[in-house]
Amino acid sequence: MAAYVDPEDESLVSRDEIFGPVLKIHAIEEAEEAVRRANGTDFGLGASLWTRDLDHGMNLSRRIKAGTVWINAHVVIDLAMPFGASSNPGSAATSASFGSMPIRKPSPSASVTDAR
């Protein structure tokens, strides 16, 4: 796995779809910056945010333009459910179970893990 801590917004890891286990990490204090960074990409397959305040996390997840938004978790998926992206989906747009269904913009969903 490759991990990038606070990469520049215009860097390759921030602007391009990279395959493989790649983690981009930003410690963010303000909610507006988190939403701006999450929505500031051409790709929107998934996003995760980590917070101690689950209500705040749910509110933020509704503003992030991604197929799935995880809260205090990442890649917790029910493969029987369709998923998609909010913008350029790259190579993944739906799961295999629903692969023949028309692709439409899904409503963002959240997967929450209570970290208490």
PDB file of C-alpha atoms in Angstrom:
ATOM      1  CA  MET A   1       0.000   0.000   0.000  1.00  0.00           C
ATOM      2  CA  ALA A   2       1.110   3.522  -0.749  1.00  0.00           C
ATOM      3  CA  ALA A   3       0.082   6.296   1.640  1.00  0.00           C
ATOM      4  CA  TYR A   4       0.319   9.986   0.797  1.00  0.00           C
ATOM      5  CA  VAL A   5       0.017  12.486   3.649  1.00  0.00           C
ATOM      6  CA  ASP A   6      -1.253  15.960   2.695  1.00  0.00           C
ATOM      7  CA  PRO A   7      -0.499  15.770  -1.036  1.00  0.00           C
ATOM      8  CA  GLU A   8      -0.968  18.988  -2.994  1.00  0.00           C
ATOM      9  CA  ASP A   9      -4.382  19.381  -4.659  1.00  0.00           C
ATOM     10  CA  GLU A  10      -2.772  19.436  -8.115  1.00  0.00           C
ATOM     11  CA  SER A  11      -0.523  16.396  -7.531  1.00  0.00           C
ATOM     12  CA  LEU A  12      -0.913  13.212  -9.559  1.00  0.00           C
ATOM     13  CA  VAL A  13      -2.322  11.288  -6.588  1.00  0.00           C
ATOM     14  CA  SER A  14      -4.964  13.994  -6.037  1.00  0.00           C
ATOM     15  CA  ARG A  15      -6.037  14.473  -9.662  1.00  0.00           C
ATOM     16  CA  ASP A  16      -5.794  11.036 -11.341  1.00  0.00           C
ATOM     17  CA  GLU A  17      -7.507   7.710 -10.790  1.00  0.00           C
ATOM     18  CA  ILE A  18      -4.833   5.435  -9.366  1.00  0.00           C
ATOM     19  CA  PHE A  19      -5.369   1.671  -9.184  1.00  0.00           C
ATOM     20  CA  GLY A  20      -4.043  -0.389  -6.337  1.00  0.00           C
ATOM     21  CA  PRO A  21      -4.065   0.125  -2.625  1.00  0.00           C
ATOM     22  CA  VAL A  22      -3.459   3.890  -2.402  1.00  0.00           C
ATOM     23  CA  LEU A  23      -4.435   6.024   0.573  1.00  0.00           C
ATOM     24  CA  LYS A  24      -4.512   9.814   0.496  1.00  0.00           C
ATOM     25  CA  ILE A  25      -4.617  11.309   4.001  1.00  0.00           C
ATOM     26  CA  HIS A  26      -5.558  14.837   5.001  1.00  0.00           C
ATOM     27  CA  ALA A  27      -6.065  15.971   8.587  1.00  0.00           C
ATOM     28  CA  ILE A  28      -8.778  18.608   8.250  1.00  0.00           C
ATOM     29  CA  GLU A  29     -10.146  20.871  10.955  1.00  0.00           C
ATOM     30  CA  GLU A  30     -12.980  22.634   9.108  1.00  0.00           C
ATOM     31  CA  ALA A  31     -16.000  20.881   7.578  1.00  0.00           C
ATOM     32  CA  GLU A  32     -16.059  23.195   4.553  1.00  0.00           C
ATOM     33  CA  GLU A  33     -12.504  22.203   3.647  1.00  0.00           C
ATOM     34  CA  ALA A  34     -13.395  18.515   3.947  1.00  0.00           C
ATOM     35  CA  VAL A  35     -16.348  18.900   1.582  1.00  0.00           C
ATOM     36  CA  ARG A  36     -14.302  21.025  -0.843  1.00  0.00           C
ATOM     37  CA  ARG A  37     -11.488  18.453  -0.961  1.00  0.00           C
ATOM     38  CA  ALA A  38     -13.838  15.485  -1.284  1.00  0.00           C
ATOM     39  CA  ASN A  39     -15.780  17.135  -4.114  1.00  0.00           C
ATOM     40  CA  GLY A  40     -12.691  18.622  -5.793  1.00  0.00           C
ATOM     41  CA  THR A  41     -11.967  15.589  -7.959  1.00  0.00           C
ATOM     42  CA  ASP A  42     -13.197  14.286 -11.300  1.00  0.00           C
ATOM     43  CA  PHE A  43     -13.781  10.881  -9.701  1.00  0.00           C
ATOM     44  CA  GLY A  44     -16.463  10.094  -7.161  1.00  0.00           C
ATOM     45  CA  LEU A  45     -16.675   6.362  -6.596  1.00  0.00           C
ATOM     46  CA  GLY A  46     -16.143   6.433  -2.839  1.00  0.00           C
ATOM     47  CA  ALA A  47     -15.050   8.582   0.062  1.00  0.00           C
ATOM     48  CA  SER A  48     -14.492   8.023   3.742  1.00  0.00           C
ATOM     49  CA  LEU A  49     -14.441  10.418   6.636  1.00  0.00           C
ATOM     50  CA  TRP A  50     -13.457   9.835  10.217  1.00  0.00           C
ATOM     51  CA  THR A  51     -15.041  11.717  13.089  1.00  0.00           C
ATOM     52  CA  ARG A  52     -15.960  11.411  16.754  1.00  0.00           C
ATOM     53  CA  ASP A  53     -19.323  13.093  16.083  1.00  0.00           C
ATOM     54  CA  LEU A  54     -21.486  10.661  14.070  1.00  0.00           C
ATOM     55  CA  ASP A  55     -24.330  13.164  13.612  1.00  0.00           C
ATOM     56  CA  HIS A  56     -21.859  15.654  12.125  1.00  0.00           C
ATOM     57  CA  GLY A  57     -20.440  12.866   9.938  1.00  0.00           C
ATOM     58  CA  MET A  58     -23.906  11.998   8.615  1.00  0.00           C
ATOM     59  CA  ASN A  59     -24.554  15.662   7.796  1.00  0.00           C
ATOM     60  CA  LEU A  60     -21.216  15.945   5.980  1.00  0.00           C
ATOM     61  CA  SER A  61     -21.793  12.702   4.070  1.00  0.00           C
ATOM     62  CA  ARG A  62     -24.898  14.201   2.449  1.00  0.00           C
ATOM     63  CA  ARG A  63     -22.773  17.001   0.981  1.00  0.00           C
ATOM     64  CA  ILE A  64     -20.015  14.799  -0.434  1.00  0.00           C
ATOM     65  CA  LYS A  65     -20.520  13.864  -4.085  1.00  0.00           C
ATOM     66  CA  ALA A  66     -19.502  10.214  -4.138  1.00  0.00           C
ATOM     67  CA  GLY A  67     -21.182   6.913  -4.896  1.00  0.00           C
ATOM     68  CA  THR A  68     -20.636   5.751  -1.315  1.00  0.00           C
ATOM     69  CA  VAL A  69     -19.471   7.712   1.705  1.00  0.00           C
ATOM     70  CA  TRP A  70     -18.172   5.681   4.634  1.00  0.00           C
ATOM     71  CA  ILE A  71     -18.055   7.116   8.137  1.00  0.00           C
ATOM     72  CA  ASN A  72     -15.388   5.697  10.452  1.00  0.00           C
ATOM     73  CA  ALA A  73     -14.947   2.815   8.017  1.00  0.00           C
ATOM     74  CA  HIS A  74     -13.838   2.174   4.469  1.00  0.00           C
ATOM     75  CA  VAL A  75     -14.941  -0.346   1.838  1.00  0.00           C
ATOM     76  CA  VAL A  76     -17.741  -1.911   3.866  1.00  0.00           C
ATOM     77  CA  ILE A  77     -19.875  -3.067   0.929  1.00  0.00           C
ATOM     78  CA  ASP A  78     -22.856  -5.308   0.380  1.00  0.00           C
ATOM     79  CA  LEU A  79     -21.999  -6.639  -3.081  1.00  0.00           C
ATOM     80  CA  ALA A  80     -25.648  -7.458  -3.723  1.00  0.00           C
ATOM     81  CA  MET A  81     -26.454  -3.739  -3.811  1.00  0.00           C
ATOM     82  CA  PRO A  82     -25.711  -1.478  -6.798  1.00  0.00           C
ATOM     83  CA  PHE A  83     -23.190   1.287  -6.396  1.00  0.00           C
ATOM     84  CA  GLY A  84     -21.979   4.055  -8.606  1.00  0.00           C
ATOM     85  CA  ALA A  85     -20.085   7.290  -8.832  1.00  0.00           C
ATOM     86  CA  SER A  86     -21.181  10.892  -8.802  1.00  0.00           C
ATOM     87  CA  SER A  87     -18.938  12.039 -11.652  1.00  0.00           C
ATOM     88  CA  ASN A  88     -16.417  10.112 -13.750  1.00  0.00           C
ATOM     89  CA  PRO A  89     -16.733   6.527 -12.498  1.00  0.00           C
ATOM     90  CA  GLY A  90     -13.494   5.368 -14.060  1.00  0.00           C
ATOM     91  CA  SER A  91     -13.635   1.606 -14.419  1.00  0.00           C
ATOM     92  CA  ALA A  92     -16.403   0.816 -11.925  1.00  0.00           C
ATOM     93  CA  ALA A  93     -20.005   1.925 -12.175  1.00  0.00           C
ATOM     94  CA  THR A  94     -22.191  -0.892 -10.863  1.00  0.00           C
ATOM     95  CA  SER A  95     -21.773  -4.154  -9.074  1.00  0.00           C
ATOM     96  CA  ALA A  96     -22.021  -7.440 -10.934  1.00  0.00           C
ATOM     97  CA  SER A  97     -25.416  -8.380  -9.446  1.00  0.00           C
ATOM     98  CA  PHE A  98     -27.071  -5.415 -11.140  1.00  0.00           C
ATOM     99  CA  GLY A  99     -24.720  -5.088 -14.111  1.00  0.00           C
ATOM    100  CA  SER A 100     -27.478  -5.272 -16.706  1.00  0.00           C
ATOM    101  CA  MET A 101     -29.546  -2.507 -15.107  1.00  0.00           C
ATOM    102  CA  PRO A 102     -29.342   1.015 -16.551  1.00  0.00           C
ATOM    103  CA  ILE A 103     -26.770   3.140 -14.786  1.00  0.00           C
ATOM    104  CA  ARG A 104     -28.238   6.129 -13.042  1.00  0.00           C
ATOM    105  CA  LYS A 105     -26.859   8.512 -10.496  1.00  0.00           C
ATOM    106  CA  PRO A 106     -27.321   6.880  -7.101  1.00  0.00           C
ATOM    107  CA  SER A 107     -28.145   8.771  -3.965  1.00  0.00           C
ATOM    108  CA  PRO A 108     -25.122   8.995  -1.687  1.00  0.00           C
ATOM    109  CA  SER A 109     -25.187   6.385   1.025  1.00  0.00           C
ATOM    110  CA  ALA A 110     -23.272   6.104   4.242  1.00  0.00           C
ATOM    111  CA  SER A 111     -21.859   3.163   6.088  1.00  0.00           C
ATOM    112  CA  VAL A 112     -21.290   4.011   9.735  1.00  0.00           C
ATOM    113  CA  THR A 113     -19.083   2.247  12.222  1.00  0.00           C
ATOM    114  CA  ASP A 114     -19.474   3.473  15.788  1.00  0.00           C
ATOM    115  CA  ALA A 115     -15.898   3.919  17.022  1.00  0.00           C
ATOM    116  CA  ARG A 116     -16.870   4.092  20.690  1.00  0.00           C
TER     117      ARG A 116
END
